[in-house]
Amino acid sequence: MTSTRQTTAPTPKSRASTPAARGYAAQSATTPLAPFSFERRATGPRDVRMEILFCGVCHSDLHLARNEWGMTTYPIVPGHEIVGRVTEVGAEVKKFSPGDLAAVGCMVDSCRTCPDCKAGLEQYCQVGMTLTYNSPEKQTGQMTYGGYSDKIVVDQDFVLRISDKLDPAAVAPLLCAGITMYSPLRHWEVSAGDRVGIVGLGGLGHMGVKLAHALGAEVTLFTTSPDKAADGKRLGADQVVISKDQDQMAKQANRLDLIVDTVAASHDLGAYLSMLKRDGTLCLVGVPEQPHPPFHPVQIIMRRRSLSGSVIGGIKETQEMLDFCAQHGIVSDIELIPIQGINEAYDRMLKGDVRYRFVIDSGSLGAGA
Ligand code: NAP
Ligand code: ZN
Ligand code: ZN
């Protein structure tokens, strides 16, 4: 387990009532996450302040904590699958009141004026979205700190409503894993009878299987882990293909409409491209540290196949996904952990040993963190 040495952020020069916050931060690419004290901004007129109840653990948290994408500013407090209870709202906030359950995903702001923001696609903001952590915060100029912490203050336009009928801990992963899979499934208009492939049964992949199944698709799961096959079927896959088995892979040639690839490591895309029907699409959502090996253009030319990618989803679509999940009783399969177990959880995630999302019980931050 990690060192418990406490570090503290410099106090912002700002006004009164900036609430003290506790979290876990990485101080460098090679140090484990450890307790960290900082301050949240005071609740502005358009802000919602939440006590964080649960926060999912996304593979992106690990990539960023270890600076695998070369864009990390330290200290970093990861976490962008946040469910909490509203404790304070600004004077102009109409949509939320203290006591409400609420949620925050991967973004807390964007420019709001570019064509993409105006189209409700803030994740493609041309100026750049403000990420929930590791982005400069407009209001303070300091870096944003994420959900591995006890409270957060967010502009009301980037706060989501969640159903109180679902387990709030299992809802948390919908805020990144859920929307990242829902958005491409909707963009490529998946409906009953479509053949959808999901590559990788981790946090994103298991949500992809559940959502594609709920949309009526015939789902094929590709996994490197034979021991996940039974779970794949339980979660909604019609068939499971072990991706290390060449014979099983060859049988999939020319049969899928859409493949969503969640794998967090560099791998051969040609194998998946060859499984697409005419006009089919391979959509990448996994962001490995290293690029994928090249493939031959003939693999897309001959059947007019497309290779694409997708990043999370806009706020409107995230709300639509949360409402869809509430209607269909869809949540994530989770393993609840105390924050003190985060470094061990990262090690297990790297081995593909997560069934299927770790979620931090934020109450543990008060337990000697
Ligand atoms: P995860 O829980 O670790 O799942 C990744 C899965 O990929 C593993 O469970 C494993 O499934 C499979 N896999 C196959 N070969 C692997 C290898 N060599 N190393 C690691 N995994 C391998 O991760 P996640 O949270 O779902 O995230 C997946 C990727 O998506 C990450 O790169 C993350 O940064 C990225 N991401 C992108 C977006 C976006 O908006 N585009 C949003 C969130 C996350 P099997 O055991 O079934 O093979
Ligand atoms: Zn994520
Ligand atoms: Zn914009």
Short mmCIF file of C-alpha atoms and ligand atoms in Angstrom, two decimals:
data_model
loop_
_atom_site.label_atom_id
_atom_site.label_comp_id
_atom_site.label_asym_id
_atom_site.label_seq_id
_atom_site.Cartn_x
_atom_site.Cartn_y
_atom_site.Cartn_z
CA MET A 1 0.00 0.00 0.00
CA THR A 2 0.99 3.59 -0.54
CA SER A 3 2.85 6.01 1.69
CA THR A 4 0.53 8.15 3.78
CA ARG A 5 2.68 11.26 3.74
CA GLN A 6 0.29 14.20 3.50
CA THR A 7 0.99 16.98 0.99
CA THR A 8 -0.78 20.28 0.63
CA ALA A 9 -1.44 22.54 -2.35
CA PRO A 10 -0.50 26.24 -2.15
CA THR A 11 -3.48 28.25 -0.91
CA PRO A 12 -5.21 30.17 -3.75
CA LYS A 13 -5.01 33.96 -3.42
CA SER A 14 -8.79 34.17 -3.60
CA ARG A 15 -11.71 35.27 -1.52
CA ALA A 16 -13.41 34.00 1.56
CA SER A 17 -15.04 30.58 2.06
CA THR A 18 -12.97 28.45 -0.31
CA PRO A 19 -13.81 25.07 1.16
CA ALA A 20 -10.98 22.84 2.30
CA ALA A 21 -10.91 19.56 0.40
CA ARG A 22 -9.24 16.22 0.92
CA GLY A 23 -8.21 13.92 -1.87
CA TYR A 24 -5.56 11.62 -3.28
CA ALA A 25 -2.96 12.93 -5.71
CA ALA A 26 0.05 11.70 -7.67
CA GLN A 27 3.04 14.05 -7.30
CA SER A 28 4.97 12.59 -10.25
CA ALA A 29 4.68 9.90 -12.93
CA THR A 30 6.42 7.40 -10.70
CA THR A 31 4.98 8.10 -7.24
CA PRO A 32 1.89 6.28 -5.96
CA LEU A 33 -1.23 8.28 -5.20
CA ALA A 34 -1.23 9.61 -1.63
CA PRO A 35 -3.32 11.91 0.60
CA PHE A 36 -3.45 15.53 -0.54
CA SER A 37 -5.14 18.65 0.87
CA PHE A 38 -6.30 21.54 -1.30
CA GLU A 39 -9.09 24.11 -1.61
CA ARG A 40 -12.09 24.16 -3.89
CA ARG A 41 -13.30 27.51 -5.23
CA ALA A 42 -16.10 29.30 -3.39
CA THR A 43 -19.56 28.51 -4.80
CA GLY A 44 -20.24 31.16 -7.46
CA PRO A 45 -23.73 32.25 -8.59
CA ARG A 46 -23.92 29.52 -11.27
CA ASP A 47 -22.11 26.82 -9.29
CA VAL A 48 -23.20 23.61 -7.65
CA ARG A 49 -21.15 22.27 -4.75
CA MET A 50 -21.35 18.55 -4.10
CA GLU A 51 -20.19 16.19 -1.41
CA ILE A 52 -18.70 13.31 -3.44
CA LEU A 53 -20.18 9.92 -2.55
CA PHE A 54 -18.57 7.68 -5.20
CA CYS A 55 -16.02 8.01 -7.97
CA GLY A 56 -15.27 5.39 -10.64
CA VAL A 57 -11.69 4.49 -11.58
CA CYS A 58 -11.13 4.88 -15.33
CA HIS A 59 -8.07 3.61 -17.20
CA SER A 60 -7.57 7.23 -18.33
CA ASP A 61 -6.93 8.12 -14.66
CA LEU A 62 -4.01 5.69 -14.70
CA HIS A 63 -2.69 6.91 -18.10
CA LEU A 64 -2.75 10.51 -16.81
CA ALA A 65 -1.47 9.85 -13.27
CA ARG A 66 1.58 8.18 -14.90
CA ASN A 67 1.89 10.83 -17.66
CA GLU A 68 1.53 8.21 -20.40
CA TRP A 69 0.01 10.80 -22.75
CA GLY A 70 2.71 13.43 -21.97
CA MET A 71 0.20 16.07 -20.85
CA THR A 72 0.08 15.79 -17.06
CA THR A 73 0.61 18.67 -14.62
CA TYR A 74 1.47 17.58 -11.08
CA PRO A 75 0.04 17.24 -8.54
CA ILE A 76 -2.86 15.49 -10.24
CA VAL A 77 -6.07 14.42 -8.49
CA PRO A 78 -7.74 12.05 -10.99
CA GLY A 79 -11.40 10.98 -11.15
CA HIS A 80 -14.15 11.84 -13.63
CA GLU A 81 -16.97 9.42 -12.82
CA ILE A 82 -18.46 11.35 -9.94
CA VAL A 83 -21.72 10.86 -8.06
CA GLY A 84 -22.49 13.10 -5.13
CA ARG A 85 -25.05 14.97 -3.10
CA VAL A 86 -25.57 18.70 -3.60
CA THR A 87 -24.64 20.69 -0.50
CA GLU A 88 -24.79 24.27 -1.77
CA VAL A 89 -25.99 26.10 -4.90
CA GLY A 90 -25.35 29.63 -6.22
CA ALA A 91 -28.11 32.24 -6.49
CA GLU A 92 -28.72 31.64 -10.22
CA VAL A 93 -28.90 27.85 -10.03
CA LYS A 94 -32.37 26.59 -10.91
CA LYS A 95 -31.84 22.92 -11.77
CA PHE A 96 -30.40 21.67 -8.46
CA SER A 97 -31.12 22.10 -4.76
CA PRO A 98 -29.21 21.01 -1.66
CA GLY A 99 -29.94 17.35 -0.94
CA ASP A 100 -30.28 16.32 -4.63
CA LEU A 101 -28.21 13.46 -6.04
CA ALA A 102 -26.11 14.73 -8.93
CA ALA A 103 -23.22 13.67 -11.13
CA VAL A 104 -20.18 15.06 -12.96
CA GLY A 105 -18.34 13.38 -15.82
CA CYS A 106 -15.19 14.16 -17.78
CA MET A 107 -15.78 17.88 -18.50
CA VAL A 108 -16.59 20.84 -16.27
CA ASP A 109 -16.63 23.58 -18.93
CA SER A 110 -16.03 24.46 -22.59
CA CYS A 111 -16.00 27.67 -24.66
CA ARG A 112 -19.80 27.43 -25.18
CA THR A 113 -19.69 29.56 -28.34
CA CYS A 114 -17.92 27.53 -31.07
CA PRO A 115 -20.03 25.54 -33.56
CA ASP A 116 -19.31 22.27 -31.74
CA CYS A 117 -20.35 23.63 -28.34
CA LYS A 118 -23.48 25.15 -29.93
CA ALA A 119 -24.28 21.74 -31.41
CA GLY A 120 -24.12 20.17 -27.92
CA LEU A 121 -20.80 18.49 -28.74
CA GLU A 122 -18.73 20.20 -26.04
CA GLN A 123 -16.31 17.26 -26.06
CA TYR A 124 -15.15 18.47 -29.49
CA CYS A 125 -14.97 22.16 -28.44
CA GLN A 126 -12.63 23.95 -30.84
CA VAL A 127 -11.07 25.99 -28.02
CA GLY A 128 -10.80 22.86 -25.88
CA MET A 129 -13.04 21.51 -23.14
CA THR A 130 -12.07 22.04 -19.51
CA LEU A 131 -11.45 18.54 -18.21
CA THR A 132 -12.64 17.62 -14.72
CA TYR A 133 -9.00 17.23 -13.75
CA ASN A 134 -5.65 18.32 -15.22
CA SER A 135 -7.06 21.40 -17.04
CA PRO A 136 -6.71 25.10 -16.21
CA GLU A 137 -9.89 26.15 -14.36
CA LYS A 138 -11.42 29.30 -15.89
CA GLN A 139 -12.61 30.71 -12.56
CA THR A 140 -9.29 30.45 -10.68
CA GLY A 141 -6.54 29.78 -13.24
CA GLN A 142 -5.49 26.80 -11.11
CA MET A 143 -5.53 23.25 -12.40
CA THR A 144 -8.78 21.35 -11.96
CA TYR A 145 -8.74 18.52 -9.43
CA GLY A 146 -10.99 15.51 -9.95
CA GLY A 147 -13.20 13.12 -8.07
CA TYR A 148 -10.67 11.23 -5.93
CA SER A 149 -11.67 13.79 -3.32
CA ASP A 150 -14.44 14.63 -0.88
CA LYS A 151 -16.12 17.60 -2.61
CA ILE A 152 -16.28 19.46 -5.93
CA VAL A 153 -17.66 22.78 -7.25
CA VAL A 154 -18.94 22.76 -10.86
CA ASP A 155 -20.91 25.11 -13.11
CA GLN A 156 -24.55 23.94 -13.20
CA ASP A 157 -24.46 23.42 -16.99
CA PHE A 158 -21.96 20.59 -16.54
CA VAL A 159 -23.80 18.85 -13.68
CA LEU A 160 -26.04 15.87 -14.56
CA ARG A 161 -29.22 14.53 -12.98
CA ILE A 162 -29.34 10.87 -11.94
CA SER A 163 -32.17 8.58 -10.93
CA ASP A 164 -32.55 7.76 -7.24
CA LYS A 165 -33.89 4.32 -8.28
CA LEU A 166 -30.41 3.02 -9.21
CA ASP A 167 -27.45 2.15 -6.95
CA PRO A 168 -25.48 5.44 -6.96
CA ALA A 169 -22.11 3.63 -6.67
CA ALA A 170 -22.88 1.59 -9.79
CA VAL A 171 -24.14 4.69 -11.63
CA ALA A 172 -20.77 6.48 -11.25
CA PRO A 173 -19.02 4.61 -14.13
CA LEU A 174 -21.78 5.66 -16.53
CA LEU A 175 -20.30 9.19 -16.40
CA CYS A 176 -17.30 8.15 -18.51
CA ALA A 177 -17.41 4.45 -19.44
CA GLY A 178 -21.16 4.61 -20.13
CA ILE A 179 -21.21 7.74 -22.28
CA THR A 180 -18.01 6.80 -24.15
CA MET A 181 -19.75 3.67 -25.42
CA TYR A 182 -23.26 5.12 -25.78
CA SER A 183 -22.11 8.01 -28.00
CA PRO A 184 -20.65 5.91 -30.87
CA LEU A 185 -23.51 3.40 -30.64
CA ARG A 186 -25.95 6.29 -31.15
CA HIS A 187 -23.81 8.13 -33.72
CA TRP A 188 -23.73 5.04 -35.95
CA GLU A 189 -27.46 4.56 -35.24
CA VAL A 190 -27.26 1.06 -33.83
CA SER A 191 -30.68 -0.55 -33.75
CA ALA A 192 -32.35 -3.95 -33.57
CA GLY A 193 -30.58 -6.59 -35.62
CA ASP A 194 -27.36 -4.65 -36.25
CA ARG A 195 -24.22 -6.66 -35.64
CA VAL A 196 -21.96 -4.86 -33.17
CA GLY A 197 -18.52 -5.96 -31.99
CA ILE A 198 -17.04 -4.78 -28.69
CA VAL A 199 -13.29 -5.28 -28.19
CA GLY A 200 -12.04 -5.66 -24.59
CA LEU A 201 -14.12 -6.51 -21.55
CA GLY A 202 -13.00 -3.86 -19.07
CA GLY A 203 -14.79 -0.78 -17.75
CA LEU A 204 -15.73 0.61 -21.17
CA GLY A 205 -16.22 -2.77 -22.83
CA HIS A 206 -18.70 -4.14 -20.30
CA MET A 207 -20.82 -0.99 -20.63
CA GLY A 208 -20.60 -1.35 -24.42
CA VAL A 209 -21.92 -4.91 -24.25
CA LYS A 210 -24.81 -3.88 -21.98
CA LEU A 211 -25.76 -0.79 -24.02
CA ALA A 212 -25.48 -2.42 -27.46
CA HIS A 213 -27.63 -5.31 -26.20
CA ALA A 214 -30.22 -2.88 -24.79
CA LEU A 215 -30.35 -1.13 -28.19
CA GLY A 216 -31.29 -4.47 -29.75
CA ALA A 217 -28.00 -5.27 -31.47
CA GLU A 218 -26.55 -8.74 -31.94
CA VAL A 219 -23.37 -8.36 -29.88
CA THR A 220 -20.02 -10.09 -30.42
CA LEU A 221 -17.49 -9.61 -27.64
CA PHE A 222 -13.77 -9.92 -28.37
CA THR A 223 -11.63 -10.65 -25.32
CA THR A 224 -8.09 -11.77 -24.62
CA SER A 225 -9.32 -13.41 -21.39
CA PRO A 226 -11.05 -16.80 -21.82
CA ASP A 227 -12.19 -16.64 -18.19
CA LYS A 228 -14.38 -13.61 -19.00
CA ALA A 229 -16.43 -15.49 -21.62
CA ALA A 230 -19.27 -16.50 -19.29
CA ASP A 231 -19.52 -12.95 -17.92
CA GLY A 232 -19.59 -11.62 -21.48
CA LYS A 233 -22.72 -13.66 -22.18
CA ARG A 234 -24.32 -12.74 -18.85
CA LEU A 235 -23.75 -9.05 -19.65
CA GLY A 236 -25.52 -9.38 -23.02
CA ALA A 237 -23.10 -10.72 -25.65
CA ASP A 238 -24.62 -13.18 -28.12
CA GLN A 239 -21.21 -14.67 -28.78
CA VAL A 240 -17.72 -14.35 -27.34
CA VAL A 241 -14.59 -14.58 -29.47
CA ILE A 242 -11.21 -15.19 -27.84
CA SER A 243 -9.07 -12.73 -29.78
CA LYS A 244 -5.88 -14.77 -29.39
CA ASP A 245 -7.52 -17.70 -31.26
CA GLN A 246 -6.86 -17.23 -35.00
CA ASP A 247 -9.55 -19.72 -36.09
CA GLN A 248 -12.26 -18.00 -34.04
CA MET A 249 -11.13 -14.60 -35.37
CA ALA A 250 -11.12 -15.77 -39.01
CA LYS A 251 -14.77 -16.84 -38.74
CA GLN A 252 -15.78 -13.21 -38.14
CA ALA A 253 -14.68 -11.96 -41.59
CA ASN A 254 -17.08 -9.51 -43.32
CA ARG A 255 -19.90 -9.78 -40.80
CA LEU A 256 -20.02 -6.79 -38.45
CA ASP A 257 -21.66 -3.36 -38.95
CA LEU A 258 -19.79 -1.53 -36.18
CA ILE A 259 -16.89 -2.46 -33.93
CA VAL A 260 -16.04 -0.32 -30.90
CA ASP A 261 -12.47 -1.01 -29.75
CA THR A 262 -11.74 -0.17 -26.09
CA VAL A 263 -8.31 -1.79 -25.73
CA ALA A 264 -5.83 0.31 -23.73
CA ALA A 265 -2.76 -1.12 -25.49
CA SER A 266 -1.28 -1.05 -28.99
CA HIS A 267 -2.58 -3.93 -31.17
CA ASP A 268 -3.31 -5.02 -34.77
CA LEU A 269 -6.32 -3.15 -36.20
CA GLY A 270 -6.21 -5.02 -39.52
CA ALA A 271 -7.75 -8.08 -37.90
CA TYR A 272 -10.80 -6.06 -36.84
CA LEU A 273 -11.10 -4.10 -40.10
CA SER A 274 -11.38 -7.38 -41.99
CA MET A 275 -14.46 -8.27 -39.93
CA LEU A 276 -16.49 -5.30 -41.16
CA LYS A 277 -19.23 -5.63 -43.76
CA ARG A 278 -19.37 -3.19 -46.67
CA ASP A 279 -19.60 0.35 -45.23
CA GLY A 280 -18.93 -0.92 -41.73
CA THR A 281 -16.96 1.16 -39.19
CA LEU A 282 -14.23 0.40 -36.70
CA CYS A 283 -14.46 3.08 -34.01
CA LEU A 284 -11.49 3.43 -31.66
CA VAL A 285 -12.10 4.65 -28.12
CA GLY A 286 -9.08 3.11 -26.33
CA VAL A 287 -6.10 5.49 -26.14
CA PRO A 288 -2.91 3.45 -25.69
CA GLU A 289 0.42 5.00 -24.78
CA GLN A 290 1.95 3.76 -28.08
CA PRO A 291 0.35 3.94 -31.58
CA HIS A 292 -1.17 0.87 -33.24
CA PRO A 293 0.93 -0.88 -35.92
CA PRO A 294 0.13 0.14 -39.53
CA PHE A 295 -2.42 -1.76 -41.63
CA HIS A 296 -2.68 -2.07 -45.41
CA PRO A 297 -5.14 0.37 -47.12
CA VAL A 298 -6.68 -2.49 -49.06
CA GLN A 299 -8.27 -3.56 -45.78
CA ILE A 300 -10.54 -0.50 -45.92
CA ILE A 301 -10.66 0.12 -49.67
CA MET A 302 -12.22 -3.11 -50.83
CA ARG A 303 -15.42 -2.87 -48.83
CA ARG A 304 -15.54 0.89 -48.36
CA ARG A 305 -14.88 0.39 -44.66
CA SER A 306 -14.23 3.28 -42.25
CA LEU A 307 -11.81 3.72 -39.40
CA SER A 308 -12.97 6.32 -36.90
CA GLY A 309 -12.72 7.36 -33.27
CA SER A 310 -14.88 8.96 -30.60
CA VAL A 311 -14.34 10.80 -27.33
CA ILE A 312 -16.86 10.69 -24.44
CA GLY A 313 -20.12 12.53 -25.30
CA GLY A 314 -21.73 15.96 -24.95
CA ILE A 315 -23.68 17.04 -21.89
CA LYS A 316 -27.09 16.62 -23.57
CA GLU A 317 -26.20 13.15 -24.78
CA THR A 318 -24.77 12.22 -21.37
CA GLN A 319 -28.11 13.14 -19.77
CA GLU A 320 -29.91 11.13 -22.47
CA MET A 321 -27.66 8.13 -21.69
CA LEU A 322 -28.31 8.44 -17.93
CA ASP A 323 -32.07 8.56 -18.59
CA PHE A 324 -31.80 5.57 -20.98
CA CYS A 325 -29.91 3.60 -18.30
CA ALA A 326 -32.52 4.51 -15.66
CA GLN A 327 -35.31 3.35 -18.00
CA HIS A 328 -33.56 0.06 -18.76
CA GLY A 329 -32.14 -0.55 -15.26
CA ILE A 330 -28.57 -0.44 -16.59
CA VAL A 331 -25.66 0.21 -14.22
CA SER A 332 -22.02 -0.86 -14.09
CA ASP A 333 -20.77 -4.08 -12.47
CA ILE A 334 -18.50 -2.70 -9.79
CA GLU A 335 -15.99 -3.53 -7.10
CA LEU A 336 -16.22 -0.93 -4.35
CA ILE A 337 -12.84 0.05 -2.85
CA PRO A 338 -11.64 2.45 -0.17
CA ILE A 339 -9.43 5.26 -1.53
CA GLN A 340 -6.53 3.65 0.33
CA GLY A 341 -6.72 0.74 -2.17
CA ILE A 342 -6.30 2.90 -5.29
CA ASN A 343 -2.69 1.97 -6.11
CA GLU A 344 -3.45 -1.73 -5.87
CA ALA A 345 -6.53 -1.17 -8.07
CA TYR A 346 -4.31 0.44 -10.73
CA ASP A 347 -1.99 -2.60 -10.68
CA ARG A 348 -4.96 -4.93 -11.13
CA MET A 349 -6.45 -2.79 -13.90
CA LEU A 350 -3.18 -3.08 -15.83
CA LYS A 351 -3.53 -6.85 -15.71
CA GLY A 352 -7.11 -6.71 -17.03
CA ASP A 353 -8.16 -7.94 -13.58
CA VAL A 354 -11.20 -5.77 -12.96
CA ARG A 355 -14.79 -6.98 -12.97
CA TYR A 356 -15.64 -4.56 -14.33
CA ARG A 357 -15.07 -1.16 -12.74
CA PHE A 358 -13.44 -0.15 -9.48
CA VAL A 359 -15.45 2.53 -7.68
CA ILE A 360 -14.06 4.52 -4.76
CA ASP A 361 -16.29 4.79 -1.71
CA SER A 362 -15.52 8.43 -0.95
CA GLY A 363 -16.54 8.01 2.69
CA SER A 364 -13.15 6.32 3.11
CA LEU A 365 -11.45 9.72 2.69
CA GLY A 366 -12.59 10.50 6.21
CA ALA A 367 -11.19 7.21 7.49
CA GLY A 368 -7.67 8.33 8.31
CA ALA A 369 -6.90 9.34 4.71
P1 NAP B 1 -9.87 -1.25 -18.68
O1 NAP B 1 -10.98 -1.38 -17.69
O2 NAP B 1 -8.48 -1.48 -18.24
O3 NAP B 1 -10.24 -2.21 -19.92
C1 NAP B 1 -9.39 -2.40 -21.02
C2 NAP B 1 -9.55 -3.83 -21.52
O4 NAP B 1 -8.78 -3.98 -22.70
C3 NAP B 1 -9.01 -4.88 -20.58
O5 NAP B 1 -9.91 -5.24 -19.57
C4 NAP B 1 -8.75 -6.03 -21.53
O6 NAP B 1 -9.96 -6.75 -21.76
C5 NAP B 1 -8.44 -5.35 -22.85
N1 NAP B 1 -7.06 -5.56 -23.20
C6 NAP B 1 -6.62 -6.37 -24.17
N2 NAP B 1 -5.30 -6.36 -24.27
C7 NAP B 1 -4.86 -5.50 -23.36
C8 NAP B 1 -3.57 -5.07 -22.99
N3 NAP B 1 -2.46 -5.52 -23.59
N4 NAP B 1 -3.47 -4.17 -21.99
C9 NAP B 1 -4.57 -3.69 -21.38
N5 NAP B 1 -5.83 -4.08 -21.72
C10 NAP B 1 -5.97 -4.97 -22.69
O7 NAP B 1 -9.85 0.20 -19.32
P2 NAP B 1 -11.08 1.20 -19.62
O8 NAP B 1 -11.27 2.10 -18.45
O9 NAP B 1 -12.20 0.43 -20.17
O10 NAP B 1 -10.41 2.12 -20.75
C11 NAP B 1 -9.99 1.56 -21.98
C12 NAP B 1 -9.25 2.58 -22.80
O11 NAP B 1 -10.17 3.59 -23.23
C13 NAP B 1 -8.15 3.34 -22.08
O12 NAP B 1 -7.08 3.57 -22.98
C14 NAP B 1 -8.79 4.66 -21.70
O13 NAP B 1 -7.88 5.71 -21.53
C15 NAP B 1 -9.65 4.87 -22.91
N6 NAP B 1 -10.80 5.79 -22.72
C16 NAP B 1 -11.18 6.52 -23.78
C17 NAP B 1 -12.29 7.33 -23.68
C18 NAP B 1 -12.76 8.11 -24.88
O14 NAP B 1 -13.53 9.04 -24.70
N7 NAP B 1 -12.34 7.75 -26.07
C19 NAP B 1 -12.99 7.42 -22.48
C20 NAP B 1 -12.57 6.64 -21.41
C21 NAP B 1 -11.47 5.81 -21.53
P3 NAP B 1 -9.96 -8.32 -22.06
O15 NAP B 1 -9.41 -8.96 -20.83
O16 NAP B 1 -11.39 -8.59 -22.29
O17 NAP B 1 -9.11 -8.54 -23.28
ZN ZN B 2 -12.70 7.97 -18.25
ZN ZN B 3 -16.43 25.34 -27.87
#
